[in-house]
Amino acid sequence: MGFPVLLEVRGLEVSYGGIHAVKGVDLEVREGELVCLIGANGAGKSTTLRAVCGLLPARAGSVRYGGTDIAGVAMHELPRRGLVMVPEGRGIFPQLTVQENLAMGAYTRNDAGIAEDIERRYETFPRLKERRTQVAGTLSGGEQQMLAMGRALMARPKLLLLDEPSMGLAPRLVAKIFEIVRQIASQGVTILLVEQNARLALEVANRGYVMESGNITLSGEAEGLLESPKVREAYLGETA
Amino acid sequence: MDIFVQQLVNGLTLGAVYAIVALGYTMVYGIIQLINFAHGEVVMIGAMVAFTVINALAAGGMPPLVVVLIGTGCAIPVCMLAGYAMERLAYRPLRNAPRLAPLITAIGVSIILQHLAMLVWSRNVMAFPQIIPLTTYNFLGATITGVQIAILSLCFAMMTGLALLVYRTRLGTAMRATAQNPQVARLMGVDVNRVIAATFVIGAALGAVAGVMVGTYYGVAQYTMGSVLGMKAFAAAVLGGIGNIPGAMIGGLLLGVVEALGAGYIGDLTDLCRWGIGPEASCADGGHFILFGSNYQDVFAFVVLILVLVFRPSGLLGERVGDRA
Ligand SMILES: Nc1ncnc2c1ncn2[C@@H]1O[C@H](COP(=O)(O)OP(=O)(O)O)[C@@H](O)[C@H]1O
Ligand SMILES: [Mg+2]
């Protein structure tokens, strides 16, 4: 891959009070890649993403985005620079309407294309169009996830961080969400996907990192990881 | 019957002012879950600044409306600055502290502002100069004054304006988003600190106008006037459902009406002679023995507050308290 590195995390350490949740993570995402970060519940995946966005302070290490260190950059500046996260649990605004949620995604923009972009989201997610004037808290889990992803796209991200988009969804919807992730990637958005569903994540991703209790323990091409006995045993539920 | 209509008119007028003050409480509570006890003091400062300016200009021969507008025009920026300063200096440093800390700080800010006002304006009551000619109109058997009409129209205009701001603009959407989930609002690019500051400043501007209105209505202003007014407006906000903007509007109007009707009838209803249990000496020849006179009017707001807290703590329009989705 000769593309430039978009996100570069070096020696990242994060703790919650005394709990050392991320213990020196190195990872990078190149422009145009779909990279997944897999690992069991509690491994430190969400903590890593939160620290990348500045939602949590890093205890050590650096996060470079687009070639600049973003440690000192205010969090609300990041979407303006194309770095957008869909947090775990979707984080929709329950009392805002579907349309207002989408508009919030475009908060940092002031170009004329916002209304058009909202229409484009409705084409991708017709369910959202039917519910445009409904408050988002009344949507089903799957619809909320689509809203969260549609809202993130409204910022026209360069790098999209997705934290467990398939969490808590029925299998049919999980497949649909992964299909949408693939579509977004094919439109040229770089993606860092955090997932517990290792198989599906590795099937859509180019590369992957495996995280275990705060450390990256394996990384490589997604196909290679799918074949790896260790991954098969620990994350794909197969006996080696 | 006309005492009923009359008290309704009076109650709606005061209630509209309570609603405007209540909005300041409810907007701040909605966004950072802080009961800003110092908001009543902001209203007081608005009245004091405006009265100072109006008194200085009263003899100048300018049309009264212009004088009042200039007074209000001076009060608004001073109050906005006070609102901004208290958020910036007193509340922002405590944003992540346990909830009791900012609450106690709010009480402290309130005391400080009151004493500052006492130093600046002394303990004396400032009177509104006699510049507005008394004009009265007849309305369904009741009398409504020009000042009342002006207060009512201005309050409804401000409520409409605020509703448009909150529900129709980018800043308003950001305010509501921040209230629901500040972290995600930041992820969307909202500068949450600025939105919170804007909320204080907008509430303070409304409070400034409310201060001028209530001062003009009663004809006096004093450094202590913010306490009871603030508590009543807070009661109105709780009645409507604290954090809920339409709730503050409805709660304010309702509280004003309850208070006015209560004041209008309490004397009659607590006249022991009326119930045949008054002392004979007083009740002879159609005399009265009144237990509670209309000077007890301030009590109603707090009776309402207690009843709401006991029977419907979430208020009329609030659905959830302390638990946001
Ligand atoms: N807010 C928090 N306070 C304290 N500990 C936390 C908090 N959030 C997560 N942790 C701990 O940090 C570790 C990593 O959590 P997390 O990053 O959420 O894992 P993952 O996303 O991989 O499931 C876990 O041990 C978890 O218990
Ligand atoms: Mg997680």
Short mmCIF file of C-alpha atoms in Angstrom, two decimals, chain B:
data_model
loop_
_atom_site.label_atom_id
_atom_site.label_comp_id
_atom_site.label_asym_id
_atom_site.label_seq_id
_atom_site.Cartn_x
_atom_site.Cartn_y
_atom_site.Cartn_z
CA MET B 1 -67.43 38.23 38.36
CA ASP B 2 -65.34 41.21 37.23
CA ILE B 3 -62.87 40.69 40.08
CA PHE B 4 -62.24 37.33 38.43
CA VAL B 5 -61.52 38.85 35.03
CA GLN B 6 -59.52 41.63 36.64
CA GLN B 7 -57.32 39.20 38.56
CA LEU B 8 -56.98 37.08 35.45
CA VAL B 9 -55.62 40.09 33.54
CA ASN B 10 -53.27 41.01 36.39
CA GLY B 11 -52.20 37.39 36.80
CA LEU B 12 -51.46 36.89 33.12
CA THR B 13 -49.37 40.06 33.06
CA LEU B 14 -47.21 39.05 35.98
CA GLY B 15 -47.26 35.43 34.84
CA ALA B 16 -45.84 36.43 31.46
CA VAL B 17 -42.94 38.10 33.27
CA TYR B 18 -42.46 35.01 35.47
CA ALA B 19 -42.39 32.94 32.29
CA ILE B 20 -39.60 35.08 30.84
CA VAL B 21 -37.55 34.72 34.02
CA ALA B 22 -38.39 31.01 34.28
CA LEU B 23 -36.96 30.51 30.79
CA GLY B 24 -33.57 31.60 32.11
CA TYR B 25 -33.71 28.93 34.82
CA THR B 26 -35.00 26.20 32.58
CA MET B 27 -32.62 26.75 29.67
CA VAL B 28 -29.59 26.61 31.93
CA TYR B 29 -30.95 23.59 33.78
CA GLY B 30 -31.76 21.87 30.49
CA ILE B 31 -28.21 22.19 29.23
CA ILE B 32 -26.04 21.68 32.33
CA GLN B 33 -28.50 20.50 35.01
CA LEU B 34 -27.65 23.48 37.19
CA ILE B 35 -30.23 25.51 39.09
CA ASN B 36 -28.72 28.93 38.62
CA PHE B 37 -29.96 30.58 41.79
CA ALA B 38 -28.22 33.78 40.76
CA HIS B 39 -30.59 34.29 37.84
CA GLY B 40 -32.98 36.33 40.00
CA GLU B 41 -30.09 38.68 40.73
CA VAL B 42 -29.51 39.16 37.01
CA VAL B 43 -33.13 40.26 36.73
CA MET B 44 -32.58 42.68 39.62
CA ILE B 45 -29.46 44.12 37.97
CA GLY B 46 -31.48 44.66 34.80
CA ALA B 47 -34.07 46.65 36.72
CA MET B 48 -31.48 48.67 38.64
CA VAL B 49 -29.46 49.61 35.57
CA ALA B 50 -32.57 50.53 33.64
CA PHE B 51 -33.97 52.60 36.53
CA THR B 52 -30.69 54.47 36.90
CA VAL B 53 -30.66 55.37 33.22
CA ILE B 54 -34.38 56.17 33.11
CA ASN B 55 -34.14 58.42 36.17
CA ALA B 56 -31.17 60.23 34.66
CA LEU B 57 -33.03 60.84 31.39
CA ALA B 58 -36.48 61.47 32.87
CA ALA B 59 -36.13 65.23 33.05
CA GLY B 60 -34.65 65.54 29.57
CA GLY B 61 -37.98 65.81 27.83
CA MET B 62 -37.52 62.81 25.58
CA PRO B 63 -40.67 60.80 24.83
CA PRO B 64 -41.22 58.27 27.69
CA LEU B 65 -41.09 55.31 25.35
CA VAL B 66 -37.66 56.34 24.10
CA VAL B 67 -36.43 56.80 27.67
CA VAL B 68 -37.60 53.33 28.67
CA LEU B 69 -36.11 51.82 25.53
CA ILE B 70 -32.74 53.42 26.21
CA GLY B 71 -32.88 52.16 29.80
CA THR B 72 -33.65 48.66 28.61
CA GLY B 73 -31.00 48.94 25.94
CA CYS B 74 -28.42 49.63 28.66
CA ALA B 75 -29.71 46.92 30.99
CA ILE B 76 -29.53 44.13 28.39
CA PRO B 77 -25.77 44.22 27.67
CA VAL B 78 -24.93 44.64 31.36
CA CYS B 79 -26.98 41.56 32.23
CA MET B 80 -25.57 39.58 29.30
CA LEU B 81 -22.11 40.38 30.58
CA ALA B 82 -23.11 39.31 34.11
CA GLY B 83 -24.54 36.05 32.75
CA TYR B 84 -21.41 35.38 30.71
CA ALA B 85 -19.11 36.22 33.60
CA MET B 86 -20.86 33.96 36.10
CA GLU B 87 -20.75 31.02 33.72
CA ARG B 88 -17.15 31.62 32.81
CA LEU B 89 -15.78 32.37 36.26
CA ALA B 90 -18.03 30.47 38.65
CA TYR B 91 -19.66 27.53 36.89
CA ARG B 92 -17.33 26.42 34.09
CA PRO B 93 -14.47 25.51 36.44
CA LEU B 94 -16.94 23.26 38.29
CA ARG B 95 -18.41 21.60 35.19
CA ASN B 96 -17.14 18.17 36.21
CA ALA B 97 -17.41 18.61 39.96
CA PRO B 98 -20.07 16.82 42.03
CA ARG B 99 -23.43 18.49 41.48
CA LEU B 100 -23.63 20.01 44.94
CA ALA B 101 -20.57 22.21 44.28
CA PRO B 102 -22.02 24.33 41.46
CA LEU B 103 -25.33 24.51 43.28
CA ILE B 104 -23.75 26.00 46.38
CA THR B 105 -21.65 28.24 44.16
CA ALA B 106 -24.85 29.52 42.54
CA ILE B 107 -26.16 30.52 45.95
CA GLY B 108 -22.83 32.23 46.61
CA VAL B 109 -22.95 34.10 43.30
CA SER B 110 -26.44 35.23 44.16
CA ILE B 111 -25.32 36.64 47.51
CA ILE B 112 -22.30 38.34 45.95
CA LEU B 113 -24.36 40.00 43.22
CA GLN B 114 -26.95 41.17 45.71
CA HIS B 115 -24.31 42.77 47.90
CA LEU B 116 -22.53 44.32 44.95
CA ALA B 117 -25.85 45.84 43.95
CA MET B 118 -26.30 47.15 47.47
CA LEU B 119 -22.89 48.81 47.32
CA VAL B 120 -23.62 50.38 43.94
CA TRP B 121 -27.23 51.44 44.46
CA SER B 122 -27.53 51.54 48.29
CA ARG B 123 -30.33 49.97 50.25
CA ASN B 124 -32.83 52.57 49.13
CA VAL B 125 -35.79 51.82 46.95
CA MET B 126 -35.47 53.41 43.54
CA ALA B 127 -38.72 54.80 42.19
CA PHE B 128 -39.78 54.80 38.59
CA PRO B 129 -40.23 58.40 37.50
CA GLN B 130 -43.74 59.53 36.65
CA ILE B 131 -43.22 59.71 32.93
CA ILE B 132 -45.66 57.17 31.59
CA PRO B 133 -49.17 58.57 31.48
CA LEU B 134 -51.72 56.14 32.91
CA THR B 135 -53.87 54.90 30.09
CA THR B 136 -56.58 52.35 30.81
CA TYR B 137 -58.81 50.28 28.64
CA ASN B 138 -61.91 48.34 29.44
CA PHE B 139 -61.71 44.64 28.83
CA LEU B 140 -64.71 42.40 29.66
CA GLY B 141 -65.51 44.52 32.68
CA ALA B 142 -61.92 44.64 33.88
CA THR B 143 -59.41 47.44 33.56
CA ILE B 144 -56.23 46.86 31.65
CA THR B 145 -53.51 49.48 31.58
CA GLY B 146 -51.27 50.46 28.71
CA VAL B 147 -48.27 49.15 30.66
CA GLN B 148 -49.98 45.78 31.09
CA ILE B 149 -50.71 45.57 27.37
CA ALA B 150 -47.10 46.49 26.60
CA ILE B 151 -45.75 43.87 29.03
CA LEU B 152 -48.03 41.14 27.70
CA SER B 153 -47.21 41.83 24.06
CA LEU B 154 -43.50 42.10 24.71
CA CYS B 155 -43.46 38.84 26.68
CA PHE B 156 -45.31 36.96 23.99
CA ALA B 157 -43.03 38.41 21.33
CA MET B 158 -39.97 37.30 23.32
CA MET B 159 -41.36 33.83 23.89
CA THR B 160 -42.09 33.47 20.18
CA GLY B 161 -38.62 34.73 19.35
CA LEU B 162 -36.99 32.33 21.76
CA ALA B 163 -39.04 29.39 20.47
CA LEU B 164 -37.95 30.22 16.93
CA LEU B 165 -34.33 30.47 18.06
CA VAL B 166 -34.39 27.17 19.92
CA TYR B 167 -36.44 25.13 17.47
CA ARG B 168 -35.57 26.67 14.12
CA THR B 169 -31.94 27.77 14.10
CA ARG B 170 -28.57 26.06 13.97
CA LEU B 171 -27.61 27.45 17.38
CA GLY B 172 -30.92 26.29 18.85
CA THR B 173 -30.48 22.78 17.47
CA ALA B 174 -26.96 22.73 18.88
CA MET B 175 -28.33 23.84 22.25
CA ARG B 176 -30.86 21.02 22.30
CA ALA B 177 -28.28 18.50 21.07
CA THR B 178 -25.85 19.60 23.79
CA ALA B 179 -28.58 19.26 26.41
CA GLN B 180 -29.26 15.68 25.28
CA ASN B 181 -25.72 14.45 24.84
CA PRO B 182 -22.84 16.92 25.19
CA GLN B 183 -20.13 14.42 24.25
CA VAL B 184 -21.77 13.47 20.98
CA ALA B 185 -22.51 17.14 20.28
CA ARG B 186 -18.76 17.73 20.55
CA LEU B 187 -18.12 14.82 18.20
CA MET B 188 -20.40 16.60 15.71
CA GLY B 189 -18.21 19.69 15.96
CA VAL B 190 -20.21 21.72 18.47
CA ASP B 191 -18.10 23.95 20.69
CA VAL B 192 -20.03 22.99 23.80
CA ASN B 193 -18.49 25.72 25.94
CA ARG B 194 -19.70 28.38 23.55
CA VAL B 195 -23.18 26.91 23.37
CA ILE B 196 -23.42 26.84 27.16
CA ALA B 197 -22.16 30.42 27.39
CA ALA B 198 -24.71 31.44 24.76
CA THR B 199 -27.46 29.84 26.84
CA PHE B 200 -26.50 31.91 29.88
CA VAL B 201 -26.25 35.08 27.81
CA ILE B 202 -29.63 34.59 26.14
CA GLY B 203 -31.28 33.82 29.49
CA ALA B 204 -29.68 36.92 31.00
CA ALA B 205 -30.90 39.14 28.16
CA LEU B 206 -34.45 37.89 28.71
CA GLY B 207 -33.95 38.44 32.45
CA ALA B 208 -32.87 42.04 31.85
CA VAL B 209 -36.06 42.83 29.99
CA ALA B 210 -38.09 41.03 32.65
CA GLY B 211 -36.41 43.17 35.31
CA VAL B 212 -37.35 46.37 33.52
CA MET B 213 -40.92 45.15 33.07
CA VAL B 214 -41.48 44.10 36.65
CA GLY B 215 -39.87 47.32 37.90
CA THR B 216 -42.05 49.41 35.64
CA TYR B 217 -45.13 47.45 36.68
CA TYR B 218 -44.64 47.97 40.41
CA GLY B 219 -42.97 51.35 39.99
CA VAL B 220 -40.04 50.44 42.25
CA ALA B 221 -36.73 48.59 42.14
CA GLN B 222 -34.44 47.56 44.96
CA TYR B 223 -31.35 45.37 45.36
CA THR B 224 -33.39 42.66 47.09
CA MET B 225 -36.08 42.37 44.43
CA GLY B 226 -34.39 39.45 42.68
CA SER B 227 -34.77 36.93 45.49
CA VAL B 228 -38.53 36.46 45.69
CA LEU B 229 -39.01 37.07 41.98
CA GLY B 230 -36.30 34.52 41.22
CA MET B 231 -37.80 31.95 43.55
CA LYS B 232 -41.23 32.42 42.01
CA ALA B 233 -39.85 32.05 38.51
CA PHE B 234 -37.98 28.96 39.64
CA ALA B 235 -41.26 27.61 41.02
CA ALA B 236 -42.84 28.34 37.64
CA ALA B 237 -40.05 26.45 35.87
CA VAL B 238 -40.54 23.46 38.16
CA LEU B 239 -44.30 23.66 37.66
CA GLY B 240 -43.83 23.45 33.89
CA GLY B 241 -41.12 20.79 34.15
CA ILE B 242 -37.60 22.08 34.73
CA GLY B 243 -35.53 21.92 31.56
CA ASN B 244 -38.60 22.15 29.37
CA ILE B 245 -38.95 25.41 27.43
CA PRO B 246 -42.68 25.37 26.64
CA GLY B 247 -43.12 24.17 30.23
CA ALA B 248 -41.51 27.33 31.61
CA MET B 249 -43.83 29.47 29.51
CA ILE B 250 -46.96 27.64 30.64
CA GLY B 251 -45.71 27.34 34.22
CA GLY B 252 -45.06 31.09 34.42
CA LEU B 253 -48.46 32.08 33.09
CA LEU B 254 -50.23 29.55 35.30
CA LEU B 255 -48.36 30.62 38.40
CA GLY B 256 -49.17 34.27 37.76
CA VAL B 257 -52.86 33.44 37.42
CA VAL B 258 -52.93 31.22 40.52
CA GLU B 259 -51.18 33.92 42.50
CA ALA B 260 -53.51 36.69 41.34
CA LEU B 261 -56.69 34.69 41.85
CA GLY B 262 -55.40 33.53 45.21
CA ALA B 263 -54.68 37.09 46.25
CA GLY B 264 -58.07 38.18 44.95
CA TYR B 265 -60.06 35.64 46.91
CA ILE B 266 -58.00 34.70 49.94
CA GLY B 267 -59.37 37.57 52.05
CA ASP B 268 -62.95 36.57 51.32
CA LEU B 269 -62.32 32.91 51.90
CA THR B 270 -60.49 33.34 55.19
CA ASP B 271 -63.01 35.81 56.56
CA LEU B 272 -64.10 33.95 59.69
CA CYS B 273 -67.30 36.02 59.82
CA ARG B 274 -68.27 34.60 56.48
CA TRP B 275 -68.13 31.11 57.95
CA GLY B 276 -69.95 32.22 61.09
CA ILE B 277 -67.05 31.51 63.44
CA GLY B 278 -65.57 34.99 63.78
CA PRO B 279 -65.51 36.93 67.04
CA GLU B 280 -68.88 38.67 67.51
CA ALA B 281 -67.38 42.07 68.16
CA SER B 282 -65.78 42.07 64.72
CA CYS B 283 -68.55 40.40 62.79
CA ALA B 284 -71.41 42.58 64.02
CA ASP B 285 -73.05 44.75 61.32
CA GLY B 286 -71.47 42.87 58.43
CA GLY B 287 -67.91 43.36 59.70
CA HIS B 288 -64.97 41.11 58.83
CA PHE B 289 -62.37 39.06 60.59
CA ILE B 290 -59.89 38.21 57.90
CA LEU B 291 -57.25 35.63 58.71
CA PHE B 292 -55.08 36.02 55.61
CA GLY B 293 -55.17 39.16 53.50
CA SER B 294 -53.93 39.64 49.94
CA ASN B 295 -50.49 40.42 51.40
CA TYR B 296 -50.17 36.65 51.54
CA GLN B 297 -50.03 36.58 47.73
CA ASP B 298 -46.37 35.56 47.70
CA VAL B 299 -47.23 32.35 49.51
CA PHE B 300 -49.12 30.86 46.59
CA ALA B 301 -46.07 30.38 44.41
CA PHE B 302 -44.47 28.30 47.10
CA VAL B 303 -47.64 26.36 47.87
CA VAL B 304 -47.73 25.51 44.18
CA LEU B 305 -44.03 24.58 44.25
CA ILE B 306 -44.54 22.23 47.18
CA LEU B 307 -47.64 20.65 45.64
CA VAL B 308 -45.81 20.04 42.36
CA LEU B 309 -42.80 18.57 44.13
CA VAL B 310 -45.05 16.24 46.10
CA PHE B 311 -47.51 15.16 43.43
CA ARG B 312 -45.77 15.61 40.10
CA PRO B 313 -42.06 16.24 40.58
CA SER B 314 -41.43 16.13 36.85
CA GLY B 315 -43.77 19.10 36.32
CA LEU B 316 -46.60 19.50 33.84
CA LEU B 317 -44.61 18.90 30.65
CA GLY B 318 -41.50 17.16 31.92
CA GLU B 319 -41.57 13.44 31.37
CA ARG B 320 -38.38 12.32 32.99
CA VAL B 321 -36.38 13.71 35.82
CA GLY B 322 -32.71 12.86 36.12
CA ASP B 323 -33.01 10.16 33.52
CA ARG B 324 -32.32 11.21 30.00
CA ALA B 325 -32.25 8.64 27.23
#
